[in-house]
mmCIF file with all atom_site columns, C-alpha atoms in Angstrom:
data_model
loop_
_atom_site.group_PDB
_atom_site.id
_atom_site.type_symbol
_atom_site.label_atom_id
_atom_site.label_alt_id
_atom_site.label_comp_id
_atom_site.label_asym_id
_atom_site.label_entity_id
_atom_site.label_seq_id
_atom_site.pdbx_PDB_ins_code
_atom_site.Cartn_x
_atom_site.Cartn_y
_atom_site.Cartn_z
_atom_site.occupancy
_atom_site.B_iso_or_equiv
_atom_site.pdbx_formal_charge
_atom_site.auth_seq_id
_atom_site.auth_comp_id
_atom_site.auth_asym_id
_atom_site.auth_atom_id
_atom_site.pdbx_PDB_model_num
ATOM 1   C CA . GLY A 1 1   ? 54.759 194.184 64.063 1.00 0.00 ? 1   GLY A CA 1
ATOM 2   C CA . ALA A 1 2   ? 54.993 191.820 61.705 1.00 0.00 ? 2   ALA A CA 1
ATOM 3   C CA . VAL A 1 3   ? 51.382 191.090 59.844 1.00 0.00 ? 3   VAL A CA 1
ATOM 4   C CA . VAL A 1 4   ? 50.896 187.466 59.683 1.00 0.00 ? 4   VAL A CA 1
ATOM 5   C CA . SER A 1 5   ? 47.798 185.762 57.559 1.00 0.00 ? 5   SER A CA 1
ATOM 6   C CA . GLN A 1 6   ? 46.238 182.418 57.013 1.00 0.00 ? 6   GLN A CA 1
ATOM 7   C CA . HIS A 1 7   ? 44.538 180.645 54.338 1.00 0.00 ? 7   HIS A CA 1
ATOM 8   C CA . PRO A 1 8   ? 41.731 179.483 54.485 1.00 0.00 ? 8   PRO A CA 1
ATOM 9   C CA . SER A 1 9   ? 40.190 181.012 57.818 1.00 0.00 ? 9   SER A CA 1
ATOM 10  C CA . ARG A 1 10  ? 37.698 177.930 58.077 1.00 0.00 ? 10  ARG A CA 1
ATOM 11  C CA . VAL A 1 11  ? 37.816 174.854 56.385 1.00 0.00 ? 11  VAL A CA 1
ATOM 12  C CA . ILE A 1 12  ? 35.274 171.852 56.458 1.00 0.00 ? 12  ILE A CA 1
ATOM 13  C CA . CYS A 1 13  ? 36.553 168.486 55.261 1.00 0.00 ? 13  CYS A CA 1
ATOM 14  C CA . LYS A 1 14  ? 35.416 164.444 55.266 1.00 0.00 ? 14  LYS A CA 1
ATOM 15  C CA . SER A 1 15  ? 37.308 162.514 57.131 1.00 0.00 ? 15  SER A CA 1
ATOM 16  C CA . GLY A 1 16  ? 40.227 160.759 55.848 1.00 0.00 ? 16  GLY A CA 1
ATOM 17  C CA . THR A 1 17  ? 41.242 163.758 54.020 1.00 0.00 ? 17  THR A CA 1
ATOM 18  C CA . SER A 1 18  ? 44.088 166.337 54.011 1.00 0.00 ? 18  SER A CA 1
ATOM 19  C CA . VAL A 1 19  ? 43.828 169.844 54.532 1.00 0.00 ? 19  VAL A CA 1
ATOM 20  C CA . LYS A 1 20  ? 46.769 172.096 53.817 1.00 0.00 ? 20  LYS A CA 1
ATOM 21  C CA . ILE A 1 21  ? 46.727 175.307 55.914 1.00 0.00 ? 21  ILE A CA 1
ATOM 22  C CA . GLU A 1 22  ? 48.998 177.882 54.580 1.00 0.00 ? 22  GLU A CA 1
ATOM 23  C CA . CYS A 1 23  ? 50.508 180.718 57.259 1.00 0.00 ? 23  CYS A CA 1
ATOM 24  C CA . ARG A 1 24  ? 52.265 183.784 55.212 1.00 0.00 ? 24  ARG A CA 1
ATOM 25  C CA . SER A 1 25  ? 54.091 186.406 57.066 1.00 0.00 ? 25  SER A CA 1
ATOM 26  C CA . LEU A 1 26  ? 52.995 189.424 54.865 1.00 0.00 ? 26  LEU A CA 1
ATOM 27  C CA . ASP A 1 27  ? 55.954 192.036 55.879 1.00 0.00 ? 27  ASP A CA 1
ATOM 28  C CA . PHE A 1 28  ? 58.649 190.184 57.388 1.00 0.00 ? 28  PHE A CA 1
ATOM 29  C CA . GLN A 1 29  ? 61.111 187.414 56.445 1.00 0.00 ? 29  GLN A CA 1
ATOM 30  C CA . ALA A 1 30  ? 60.117 184.563 59.296 1.00 0.00 ? 30  ALA A CA 1
ATOM 31  C CA . THR A 1 31  ? 63.140 182.512 59.844 1.00 0.00 ? 31  THR A CA 1
ATOM 32  C CA . THR A 1 32  ? 61.227 180.964 62.538 1.00 0.00 ? 32  THR A CA 1
ATOM 33  C CA . MET A 1 33  ? 57.512 180.487 62.902 1.00 0.00 ? 33  MET A CA 1
ATOM 34  C CA . PHE A 1 34  ? 55.315 177.928 65.002 1.00 0.00 ? 34  PHE A CA 1
ATOM 35  C CA . TRP A 1 35  ? 52.151 176.168 64.323 1.00 0.00 ? 35  TRP A CA 1
ATOM 36  C CA . TYR A 1 36  ? 49.604 176.143 67.906 1.00 0.00 ? 36  TYR A CA 1
ATOM 37  C CA . ARG A 1 37  ? 46.366 173.956 68.104 1.00 0.00 ? 37  ARG A CA 1
ATOM 38  C CA . GLN A 1 38  ? 43.432 175.169 70.295 1.00 0.00 ? 38  GLN A CA 1
ATOM 39  C CA . PHE A 1 39  ? 40.528 173.194 70.934 1.00 0.00 ? 39  PHE A CA 1
ATOM 40  C CA . PRO A 1 40  ? 37.186 174.954 72.185 1.00 0.00 ? 40  PRO A CA 1
ATOM 41  C CA . LYS A 1 41  ? 37.645 177.191 75.779 1.00 0.00 ? 41  LYS A CA 1
ATOM 42  C CA . GLN A 1 42  ? 41.081 175.956 76.202 1.00 0.00 ? 42  GLN A CA 1
ATOM 43  C CA . SER A 1 43  ? 44.384 177.111 75.635 1.00 0.00 ? 43  SER A CA 1
ATOM 44  C CA . LEU A 1 44  ? 46.821 177.528 73.202 1.00 0.00 ? 44  LEU A CA 1
ATOM 45  C CA . MET A 1 45  ? 49.185 174.376 72.680 1.00 0.00 ? 45  MET A CA 1
ATOM 46  C CA . LEU A 1 46  ? 52.545 174.708 70.506 1.00 0.00 ? 46  LEU A CA 1
ATOM 47  C CA . MET A 1 47  ? 52.547 171.966 68.281 1.00 0.00 ? 47  MET A CA 1
ATOM 48  C CA . ALA A 1 48  ? 55.724 172.507 65.811 1.00 0.00 ? 48  ALA A CA 1
ATOM 49  C CA . THR A 1 49  ? 58.142 174.881 65.682 1.00 0.00 ? 49  THR A CA 1
ATOM 50  C CA . SER A 1 50  ? 58.872 175.676 61.290 1.00 0.00 ? 50  SER A CA 1
ATOM 51  C CA . ASN A 1 51  ? 62.545 176.863 60.773 1.00 0.00 ? 51  ASN A CA 1
ATOM 52  C CA . GLU A 1 52  ? 63.032 177.751 57.039 1.00 0.00 ? 52  GLU A CA 1
ATOM 53  C CA . GLY A 1 53  ? 64.979 175.488 55.424 1.00 0.00 ? 53  GLY A CA 1
ATOM 54  C CA . SER A 1 54  ? 64.862 173.026 57.373 1.00 0.00 ? 54  SER A CA 1
ATOM 55  C CA . LYS A 1 55  ? 62.444 170.069 59.319 1.00 0.00 ? 55  LYS A CA 1
ATOM 56  C CA . ALA A 1 56  ? 59.997 171.272 61.651 1.00 0.00 ? 56  ALA A CA 1
ATOM 57  C CA . THR A 1 57  ? 60.695 170.613 65.623 1.00 0.00 ? 57  THR A CA 1
ATOM 58  C CA . TYR A 1 58  ? 57.652 168.786 67.180 1.00 0.00 ? 58  TYR A CA 1
ATOM 59  C CA . GLU A 1 59  ? 56.468 169.197 70.702 1.00 0.00 ? 59  GLU A CA 1
ATOM 60  C CA . GLN A 1 60  ? 55.998 165.934 72.620 1.00 0.00 ? 60  GLN A CA 1
ATOM 61  C CA . GLY A 1 61  ? 52.697 163.755 71.757 1.00 0.00 ? 61  GLY A CA 1
ATOM 62  C CA . VAL A 1 62  ? 52.571 165.939 68.547 1.00 0.00 ? 62  VAL A CA 1
ATOM 63  C CA . GLU A 1 63  ? 52.698 163.084 65.428 1.00 0.00 ? 63  GLU A CA 1
ATOM 64  C CA . LYS A 1 64  ? 54.748 164.329 62.583 1.00 0.00 ? 64  LYS A CA 1
ATOM 65  C CA . ASP A 1 65  ? 53.810 161.918 59.935 1.00 0.00 ? 65  ASP A CA 1
ATOM 66  C CA . LYS A 1 66  ? 50.030 163.267 60.780 1.00 0.00 ? 66  LYS A CA 1
ATOM 67  C CA . PHE A 1 67  ? 50.884 167.156 60.768 1.00 0.00 ? 67  PHE A CA 1
ATOM 68  C CA . LEU A 1 68  ? 53.242 167.790 57.785 1.00 0.00 ? 68  LEU A CA 1
ATOM 69  C CA . ILE A 1 69  ? 55.250 170.996 58.536 1.00 0.00 ? 69  ILE A CA 1
ATOM 70  C CA . ASN A 1 70  ? 56.691 172.818 55.205 1.00 0.00 ? 70  ASN A CA 1
ATOM 71  C CA . HIS A 1 71  ? 59.075 175.733 55.688 1.00 0.00 ? 71  HIS A CA 1
ATOM 72  C CA . ALA A 1 72  ? 60.258 176.621 52.024 1.00 0.00 ? 72  ALA A CA 1
ATOM 73  C CA . SER A 1 73  ? 60.362 180.455 51.851 1.00 0.00 ? 73  SER A CA 1
ATOM 74  C CA . LEU A 1 74  ? 60.821 183.365 54.483 1.00 0.00 ? 74  LEU A CA 1
ATOM 75  C CA . THR A 1 75  ? 57.057 183.975 54.399 1.00 0.00 ? 75  THR A CA 1
ATOM 76  C CA . LEU A 1 76  ? 55.314 180.968 54.131 1.00 0.00 ? 76  LEU A CA 1
ATOM 77  C CA . SER A 1 77  ? 54.987 178.169 56.168 1.00 0.00 ? 77  SER A CA 1
ATOM 78  C CA . THR A 1 78  ? 52.102 175.299 56.054 1.00 0.00 ? 78  THR A CA 1
ATOM 79  C CA . LEU A 1 79  ? 50.529 172.748 58.026 1.00 0.00 ? 79  LEU A CA 1
ATOM 80  C CA . THR A 1 80  ? 49.335 169.341 56.045 1.00 0.00 ? 80  THR A CA 1
ATOM 81  C CA . VAL A 1 81  ? 46.849 167.442 58.413 1.00 0.00 ? 81  VAL A CA 1
ATOM 82  C CA . THR A 1 82  ? 46.840 164.346 56.966 1.00 0.00 ? 82  THR A CA 1
ATOM 83  C CA . SER A 1 83  ? 43.880 161.696 56.936 1.00 0.00 ? 83  SER A CA 1
ATOM 84  C CA . ALA A 1 84  ? 41.957 163.877 59.365 1.00 0.00 ? 84  ALA A CA 1
ATOM 85  C CA . HIS A 1 85  ? 39.443 162.966 61.637 1.00 0.00 ? 85  HIS A CA 1
ATOM 86  C CA . PRO A 1 86  ? 36.875 164.384 63.981 1.00 0.00 ? 86  PRO A CA 1
ATOM 87  C CA . GLU A 1 87  ? 39.322 165.043 66.725 1.00 0.00 ? 87  GLU A CA 1
ATOM 88  C CA . ASP A 1 88  ? 41.510 166.715 64.567 1.00 0.00 ? 88  ASP A CA 1
ATOM 89  C CA . SER A 1 89  ? 38.993 169.603 64.705 1.00 0.00 ? 89  SER A CA 1
ATOM 90  C CA . SER A 1 90  ? 40.830 172.477 65.656 1.00 0.00 ? 90  SER A CA 1
ATOM 91  C CA . PHE A 1 91  ? 41.703 176.114 65.952 1.00 0.00 ? 91  PHE A CA 1
ATOM 92  C CA . TYR A 1 92  ? 44.934 176.216 64.316 1.00 0.00 ? 92  TYR A CA 1
ATOM 93  C CA . ILE A 1 93  ? 46.944 179.457 64.982 1.00 0.00 ? 93  ILE A CA 1
ATOM 94  C CA . CYS A 1 94  ? 50.047 180.294 63.160 1.00 0.00 ? 94  CYS A CA 1
ATOM 95  C CA . SER A 1 95  ? 52.605 182.555 64.313 1.00 0.00 ? 95  SER A CA 1
ATOM 96  C CA . VAL A 1 96  ? 56.007 184.348 63.516 1.00 0.00 ? 96  VAL A CA 1
ATOM 97  C CA . LEU A 1 97  ? 58.864 185.084 65.696 1.00 0.00 ? 97  LEU A CA 1
ATOM 98  C CA . GLY A 1 98  ? 59.519 188.652 65.118 1.00 0.00 ? 98  GLY A CA 1
ATOM 99  C CA . PHE A 1 99  ? 62.613 191.170 65.233 1.00 0.00 ? 99  PHE A CA 1
ATOM 100 C CA . GLY A 1 100 ? 62.817 190.702 69.457 1.00 0.00 ? 100 GLY A CA 1
ATOM 101 C CA . VAL A 1 101 ? 63.471 187.602 70.412 1.00 0.00 ? 101 VAL A CA 1
ATOM 102 C CA . ASN A 1 102 ? 60.129 187.449 72.447 1.00 0.00 ? 102 ASN A CA 1
ATOM 103 C CA . GLU A 1 103 ? 58.246 189.339 69.842 1.00 0.00 ? 103 GLU A CA 1
ATOM 104 C CA . GLN A 1 104 ? 55.189 186.731 68.681 1.00 0.00 ? 104 GLN A CA 1
ATOM 105 C CA . PHE A 1 105 ? 53.234 187.951 66.184 1.00 0.00 ? 105 PHE A CA 1
ATOM 106 C CA . PHE A 1 106 ? 49.954 185.666 65.504 1.00 0.00 ? 106 PHE A CA 1
ATOM 107 C CA . GLY A 1 107 ? 47.824 185.257 62.702 1.00 0.00 ? 107 GLY A CA 1
ATOM 108 C CA . PRO A 1 108 ? 43.808 184.682 62.654 1.00 0.00 ? 108 PRO A CA 1
ATOM 109 C CA . GLY A 1 109 ? 43.520 181.278 62.700 1.00 0.00 ? 109 GLY A CA 1
ATOM 110 C CA . THR A 1 110 ? 42.227 178.754 60.770 1.00 0.00 ? 110 THR A CA 1
ATOM 111 C CA . ARG A 1 111 ? 39.104 176.597 62.063 1.00 0.00 ? 111 ARG A CA 1
ATOM 112 C CA . LEU A 1 112 ? 39.203 173.245 61.034 1.00 0.00 ? 112 LEU A CA 1
ATOM 113 C CA . THR A 1 113 ? 35.950 171.009 60.895 1.00 0.00 ? 113 THR A CA 1
ATOM 114 C CA . VAL A 1 114 ? 36.443 167.273 60.053 1.00 0.00 ? 114 VAL A CA 1
ATOM 115 C CA . LEU A 1 115 ? 32.989 165.507 59.480 1.00 0.00 ? 115 LEU A CA 1
ATOM 116 C CA . GLY B 2 1   ? 48.314 170.827 78.654 1.00 0.00 ? 1   GLY B CA 1
ATOM 117 C CA . GLU B 2 2   ? 45.230 172.143 79.292 1.00 0.00 ? 2   GLU B CA 1
ATOM 118 C CA . SER B 2 3   ? 42.383 169.876 81.306 1.00 0.00 ? 3   SER B CA 1
ATOM 119 C CA . VAL B 2 4   ? 39.800 168.594 78.568 1.00 0.00 ? 4   VAL B CA 1
ATOM 120 C CA . GLY B 2 5   ? 36.409 169.447 79.310 1.00 0.00 ? 5   GLY B CA 1
ATOM 121 C CA . LEU B 2 6   ? 37.072 172.335 81.654 1.00 0.00 ? 6   LEU B CA 1
ATOM 122 C CA . HIS B 2 7   ? 35.191 175.521 80.995 1.00 0.00 ? 7   HIS B CA 1
ATOM 123 C CA . LEU B 2 8   ? 37.370 178.891 81.060 1.00 0.00 ? 8   LEU B CA 1
ATOM 124 C CA . PRO B 2 9   ? 36.492 180.851 84.347 1.00 0.00 ? 9   PRO B CA 1
ATOM 125 C CA . THR B 2 10  ? 34.902 183.935 83.335 1.00 0.00 ? 10  THR B CA 1
ATOM 126 C CA . LEU B 2 11  ? 34.763 187.618 84.676 1.00 0.00 ? 11  LEU B CA 1
ATOM 127 C CA . SER B 2 12  ? 31.474 189.601 84.137 1.00 0.00 ? 12  SER B CA 1
ATOM 128 C CA . VAL B 2 13  ? 31.862 193.188 84.190 1.00 0.00 ? 13  VAL B CA 1
ATOM 129 C CA . GLN B 2 14  ? 29.849 196.345 83.550 1.00 0.00 ? 14  GLN B CA 1
ATOM 130 C CA . GLU B 2 15  ? 30.542 199.048 81.099 1.00 0.00 ? 15  GLU B CA 1
ATOM 131 C CA . GLY B 2 16  ? 32.747 202.130 82.984 1.00 0.00 ? 16  GLY B CA 1
ATOM 132 C CA . ASP B 2 17  ? 34.090 199.324 85.517 1.00 0.00 ? 17  ASP B CA 1
ATOM 133 C CA . ASN B 2 18  ? 37.802 198.378 86.165 1.00 0.00 ? 18  ASN B CA 1
ATOM 134 C CA . SER B 2 19  ? 38.527 194.695 85.673 1.00 0.00 ? 19  SER B CA 1
ATOM 135 C CA . ILE B 2 20  ? 41.279 192.725 86.931 1.00 0.00 ? 20  ILE B CA 1
ATOM 136 C CA . ILE B 2 21  ? 42.371 189.582 85.772 1.00 0.00 ? 21  ILE B CA 1
ATOM 137 C CA . ASN B 2 22  ? 44.326 186.998 87.171 1.00 0.00 ? 22  ASN B CA 1
ATOM 138 C CA . CYS B 2 23  ? 46.691 184.249 86.393 1.00 0.00 ? 23  CYS B CA 1
ATOM 139 C CA . ALA B 2 24  ? 49.267 181.782 88.538 1.00 0.00 ? 24  ALA B CA 1
ATOM 140 C CA . TYR B 2 25  ? 52.046 180.687 86.405 1.00 0.00 ? 25  TYR B CA 1
ATOM 141 C CA . SER B 2 26  ? 54.247 177.704 86.970 1.00 0.00 ? 26  SER B CA 1
ATOM 142 C CA . ASN B 2 27  ? 57.742 177.827 86.452 1.00 0.00 ? 27  ASN B CA 1
ATOM 143 C CA . SER B 2 28  ? 59.641 180.090 89.251 1.00 0.00 ? 28  SER B CA 1
ATOM 144 C CA . ALA B 2 29  ? 62.456 180.610 87.073 1.00 0.00 ? 29  ALA B CA 1
ATOM 145 C CA . SER B 2 30  ? 60.459 182.434 84.130 1.00 0.00 ? 30  SER B CA 1
ATOM 146 C CA . ASP B 2 31  ? 61.519 185.982 84.065 1.00 0.00 ? 31  ASP B CA 1
ATOM 147 C CA . TYR B 2 32  ? 59.362 187.111 81.027 1.00 0.00 ? 32  TYR B CA 1
ATOM 148 C CA . PHE B 2 33  ? 55.506 187.774 81.012 1.00 0.00 ? 33  PHE B CA 1
ATOM 149 C CA . ILE B 2 34  ? 53.001 188.656 78.648 1.00 0.00 ? 34  ILE B CA 1
ATOM 150 C CA . TRP B 2 35  ? 49.345 189.015 78.488 1.00 0.00 ? 35  TRP B CA 1
ATOM 151 C CA . TYR B 2 36  ? 47.760 188.268 75.330 1.00 0.00 ? 36  TYR B CA 1
ATOM 152 C CA . LYS B 2 37  ? 43.874 189.011 74.336 1.00 0.00 ? 37  LYS B CA 1
ATOM 153 C CA . GLN B 2 38  ? 41.951 186.845 71.919 1.00 0.00 ? 38  GLN B CA 1
ATOM 154 C CA . GLU B 2 39  ? 38.702 187.732 70.599 1.00 0.00 ? 39  GLU B CA 1
ATOM 155 C CA . SER B 2 40  ? 36.106 185.286 69.534 1.00 0.00 ? 40  SER B CA 1
ATOM 156 C CA . GLY B 2 41  ? 37.617 183.314 65.943 1.00 0.00 ? 41  GLY B CA 1
ATOM 157 C CA . LYS B 2 42  ? 40.740 185.286 66.114 1.00 0.00 ? 42  LYS B CA 1
ATOM 158 C CA . GLY B 2 43  ? 44.318 185.020 66.984 1.00 0.00 ? 43  GLY B CA 1
ATOM 159 C CA . PRO B 2 44  ? 46.042 186.033 70.589 1.00 0.00 ? 44  PRO B CA 1
ATOM 160 C CA . GLN B 2 45  ? 46.899 189.658 70.313 1.00 0.00 ? 45  GLN B CA 1
ATOM 161 C CA . PHE B 2 46  ? 49.826 191.155 72.103 1.00 0.00 ? 46  PHE B CA 1
ATOM 162 C CA . ILE B 2 47  ? 48.846 193.704 74.960 1.00 0.00 ? 47  ILE B CA 1
ATOM 163 C CA . ILE B 2 48  ? 51.544 194.336 77.536 1.00 0.00 ? 48  ILE B CA 1
ATOM 164 C CA . ASP B 2 49  ? 54.630 192.727 78.479 1.00 0.00 ? 49  ASP B CA 1
ATOM 165 C CA . ILE B 2 50  ? 56.571 192.811 82.037 1.00 0.00 ? 50  ILE B CA 1
ATOM 166 C CA . ARG B 2 51  ? 60.204 191.568 82.911 1.00 0.00 ? 51  ARG B CA 1
ATOM 167 C CA . SER B 2 52  ? 60.891 189.466 86.464 1.00 0.00 ? 52  SER B CA 1
ATOM 168 C CA . ASN B 2 53  ? 62.684 192.398 87.358 1.00 0.00 ? 53  ASN B CA 1
ATOM 169 C CA . MET B 2 54  ? 59.741 194.697 87.673 1.00 0.00 ? 54  MET B CA 1
ATOM 170 C CA . ASP B 2 55  ? 56.786 194.375 89.496 1.00 0.00 ? 55  ASP B CA 1
ATOM 171 C CA . LYS B 2 56  ? 54.728 197.081 87.984 1.00 0.00 ? 56  LYS B CA 1
ATOM 172 C CA . ARG B 2 57  ? 53.871 198.039 84.124 1.00 0.00 ? 57  ARG B CA 1
ATOM 173 C CA . GLN B 2 58  ? 51.458 200.469 82.810 1.00 0.00 ? 58  GLN B CA 1
ATOM 174 C CA . GLY B 2 59  ? 50.234 200.976 79.697 1.00 0.00 ? 59  GLY B CA 1
ATOM 175 C CA . GLN B 2 60  ? 46.835 202.914 78.097 1.00 0.00 ? 60  GLN B CA 1
ATOM 176 C CA . ARG B 2 61  ? 44.432 201.563 80.083 1.00 0.00 ? 61  ARG B CA 1
ATOM 177 C CA . VAL B 2 62  ? 46.212 198.314 81.243 1.00 0.00 ? 62  VAL B CA 1
ATOM 178 C CA . THR B 2 63  ? 48.511 197.751 84.009 1.00 0.00 ? 63  THR B CA 1
ATOM 179 C CA . VAL B 2 64  ? 49.749 194.294 84.563 1.00 0.00 ? 64  VAL B CA 1
ATOM 180 C CA . LEU B 2 65  ? 51.246 193.509 88.426 1.00 0.00 ? 65  LEU B CA 1
ATOM 181 C CA . LEU B 2 66  ? 53.802 190.678 89.282 1.00 0.00 ? 66  LEU B CA 1
ATOM 182 C CA . ASN B 2 67  ? 54.348 188.736 92.245 1.00 0.00 ? 67  ASN B CA 1
ATOM 183 C CA . LYS B 2 68  ? 57.504 186.511 92.118 1.00 0.00 ? 68  LYS B CA 1
ATOM 184 C CA . THR B 2 69  ? 57.100 185.419 95.303 1.00 0.00 ? 69  THR B CA 1
ATOM 185 C CA . VAL B 2 70  ? 53.703 183.656 94.753 1.00 0.00 ? 70  VAL B CA 1
ATOM 186 C CA . LYS B 2 71  ? 54.134 183.417 91.063 1.00 0.00 ? 71  LYS B CA 1
ATOM 187 C CA . HIS B 2 72  ? 51.134 185.934 90.346 1.00 0.00 ? 72  HIS B CA 1
ATOM 188 C CA . LEU B 2 73  ? 50.482 188.092 87.535 1.00 0.00 ? 73  LEU B CA 1
ATOM 189 C CA . SER B 2 74  ? 47.357 190.122 87.270 1.00 0.00 ? 74  SER B CA 1
ATOM 190 C CA . LEU B 2 75  ? 46.178 192.259 84.433 1.00 0.00 ? 75  LEU B CA 1
ATOM 191 C CA . GLN B 2 76  ? 43.994 195.203 85.281 1.00 0.00 ? 76  GLN B CA 1
ATOM 192 C CA . ILE B 2 77  ? 41.864 196.906 82.871 1.00 0.00 ? 77  ILE B CA 1
ATOM 193 C CA . ALA B 2 78  ? 40.785 200.728 83.230 1.00 0.00 ? 78  ALA B CA 1
ATOM 194 C CA . ALA B 2 79  ? 36.986 201.791 82.449 1.00 0.00 ? 79  ALA B CA 1
ATOM 195 C CA . THR B 2 80  ? 36.361 198.224 80.757 1.00 0.00 ? 80  THR B CA 1
ATOM 196 C CA . GLN B 2 81  ? 34.367 199.021 77.429 1.00 0.00 ? 81  GLN B CA 1
ATOM 197 C CA . PRO B 2 82  ? 32.377 196.271 75.637 1.00 0.00 ? 82  PRO B CA 1
ATOM 198 C CA . GLY B 2 83  ? 35.332 195.948 73.056 1.00 0.00 ? 83  GLY B CA 1
ATOM 199 C CA . ASP B 2 84  ? 37.606 194.713 75.406 1.00 0.00 ? 84  ASP B CA 1
ATOM 200 C CA . SER B 2 85  ? 35.296 191.523 75.887 1.00 0.00 ? 85  SER B CA 1
ATOM 201 C CA . ALA B 2 86  ? 37.491 188.638 74.589 1.00 0.00 ? 86  ALA B CA 1
ATOM 202 C CA . VAL B 2 87  ? 39.826 186.100 76.523 1.00 0.00 ? 87  VAL B CA 1
ATOM 203 C CA . TYR B 2 88  ? 42.894 186.976 78.341 1.00 0.00 ? 88  TYR B CA 1
ATOM 204 C CA . PHE B 2 89  ? 45.707 184.350 78.531 1.00 0.00 ? 89  PHE B CA 1
ATOM 205 C CA . CYS B 2 90  ? 49.174 185.274 80.532 1.00 0.00 ? 90  CYS B CA 1
ATOM 206 C CA . ALA B 2 91  ? 52.072 183.900 78.799 1.00 0.00 ? 91  ALA B CA 1
ATOM 207 C CA . GLU B 2 92  ? 55.933 183.037 80.503 1.00 0.00 ? 92  GLU B CA 1
ATOM 208 C CA . THR B 2 93  ? 58.969 182.552 79.176 1.00 0.00 ? 93  THR B CA 1
ATOM 209 C CA . LEU B 2 94  ? 62.388 181.953 80.254 1.00 0.00 ? 94  LEU B CA 1
ATOM 210 C CA . ALA B 2 95  ? 63.963 184.981 78.564 1.00 0.00 ? 95  ALA B CA 1
ATOM 211 C CA . SER B 2 96  ? 67.429 184.574 79.719 1.00 0.00 ? 96  SER B CA 1
ATOM 212 C CA . GLY B 2 97  ? 67.174 180.960 78.797 1.00 0.00 ? 97  GLY B CA 1
ATOM 213 C CA . GLY B 2 98  ? 67.182 181.648 75.384 1.00 0.00 ? 98  GLY B CA 1
ATOM 214 C CA . SER B 2 99  ? 63.349 180.296 74.575 1.00 0.00 ? 99  SER B CA 1
ATOM 215 C CA . TYR B 2 100 ? 61.439 182.486 72.556 1.00 0.00 ? 100 TYR B CA 1
ATOM 216 C CA . ILE B 2 101 ? 58.287 180.185 73.255 1.00 0.00 ? 101 ILE B CA 1
ATOM 217 C CA . PRO B 2 102 ? 55.650 181.173 75.573 1.00 0.00 ? 102 PRO B CA 1
ATOM 218 C CA . THR B 2 103 ? 53.636 178.939 78.157 1.00 0.00 ? 103 THR B CA 1
ATOM 219 C CA . PHE B 2 104 ? 50.409 180.176 78.155 1.00 0.00 ? 104 PHE B CA 1
ATOM 220 C CA . GLY B 2 105 ? 48.098 179.849 81.113 1.00 0.00 ? 105 GLY B CA 1
ATOM 221 C CA . ARG B 2 106 ? 44.393 178.760 80.950 1.00 0.00 ? 106 ARG B CA 1
ATOM 222 C CA . GLY B 2 107 ? 42.681 182.297 80.189 1.00 0.00 ? 107 GLY B CA 1
ATOM 223 C CA . THR B 2 108 ? 40.028 183.552 81.406 1.00 0.00 ? 108 THR B CA 1
ATOM 224 C CA . SER B 2 109 ? 36.754 184.921 79.189 1.00 0.00 ? 109 SER B CA 1
ATOM 225 C CA . LEU B 2 110 ? 35.911 188.586 80.253 1.00 0.00 ? 110 LEU B CA 1
ATOM 226 C CA . ILE B 2 111 ? 32.380 189.929 79.563 1.00 0.00 ? 111 ILE B CA 1
ATOM 227 C CA . VAL B 2 112 ? 31.816 193.441 79.391 1.00 0.00 ? 112 VAL B CA 1
ATOM 228 C CA . HIS B 2 113 ? 27.961 194.156 80.108 1.00 0.00 ? 113 HIS B CA 1
ATOM 229 C CA . PRO B 2 114 ? 26.650 197.627 78.158 1.00 0.00 ? 114 PRO B CA 1
#
């Protein structure tokens, strides 16, 4: 399967600042990537679908101006949490849509803590 | 989304026992199901999948059972090991409808005691 990395693995920031999280597909050209958010002891919630070269598709209730997604190349998608607040503290996970229509390969996640 | 504030169901077993993790899915039209394992601080990892035209599928030490009548999935882990300790999620999707985004279930925390 595809190897997916995320950077940083952990980040702590002050309230009001912006944080960028990178998702890289190391060995696979990913036309489509997904961004999920996971709160403690809860399931994964899809935030948006990121398509290379076009605007991301956001799920209902996810603010596109707050969670900026850029998928500028086939191997990199970025999620920027703008003006972060403590309630944005969460585990953010990206995934890559693989060869098969139902194959998803997940990154290791990024733990964001907003003070 | 998931209910805020509820803790994950937990299953505690002894090393060597067989584990059974259950999941109720929501969409009767779903035709493809996946079990994921998520270790603490990591992303989900694919374990096994099953299509709706099957009711059982076996992998290495794992078996998935599907009961479409009651919309129920189970994951059986044989001879559970401490390394199996993780949170397990079932996920459903409508593959025939072109959906490649799984809907994740609530998750079950498996704790294996040595």
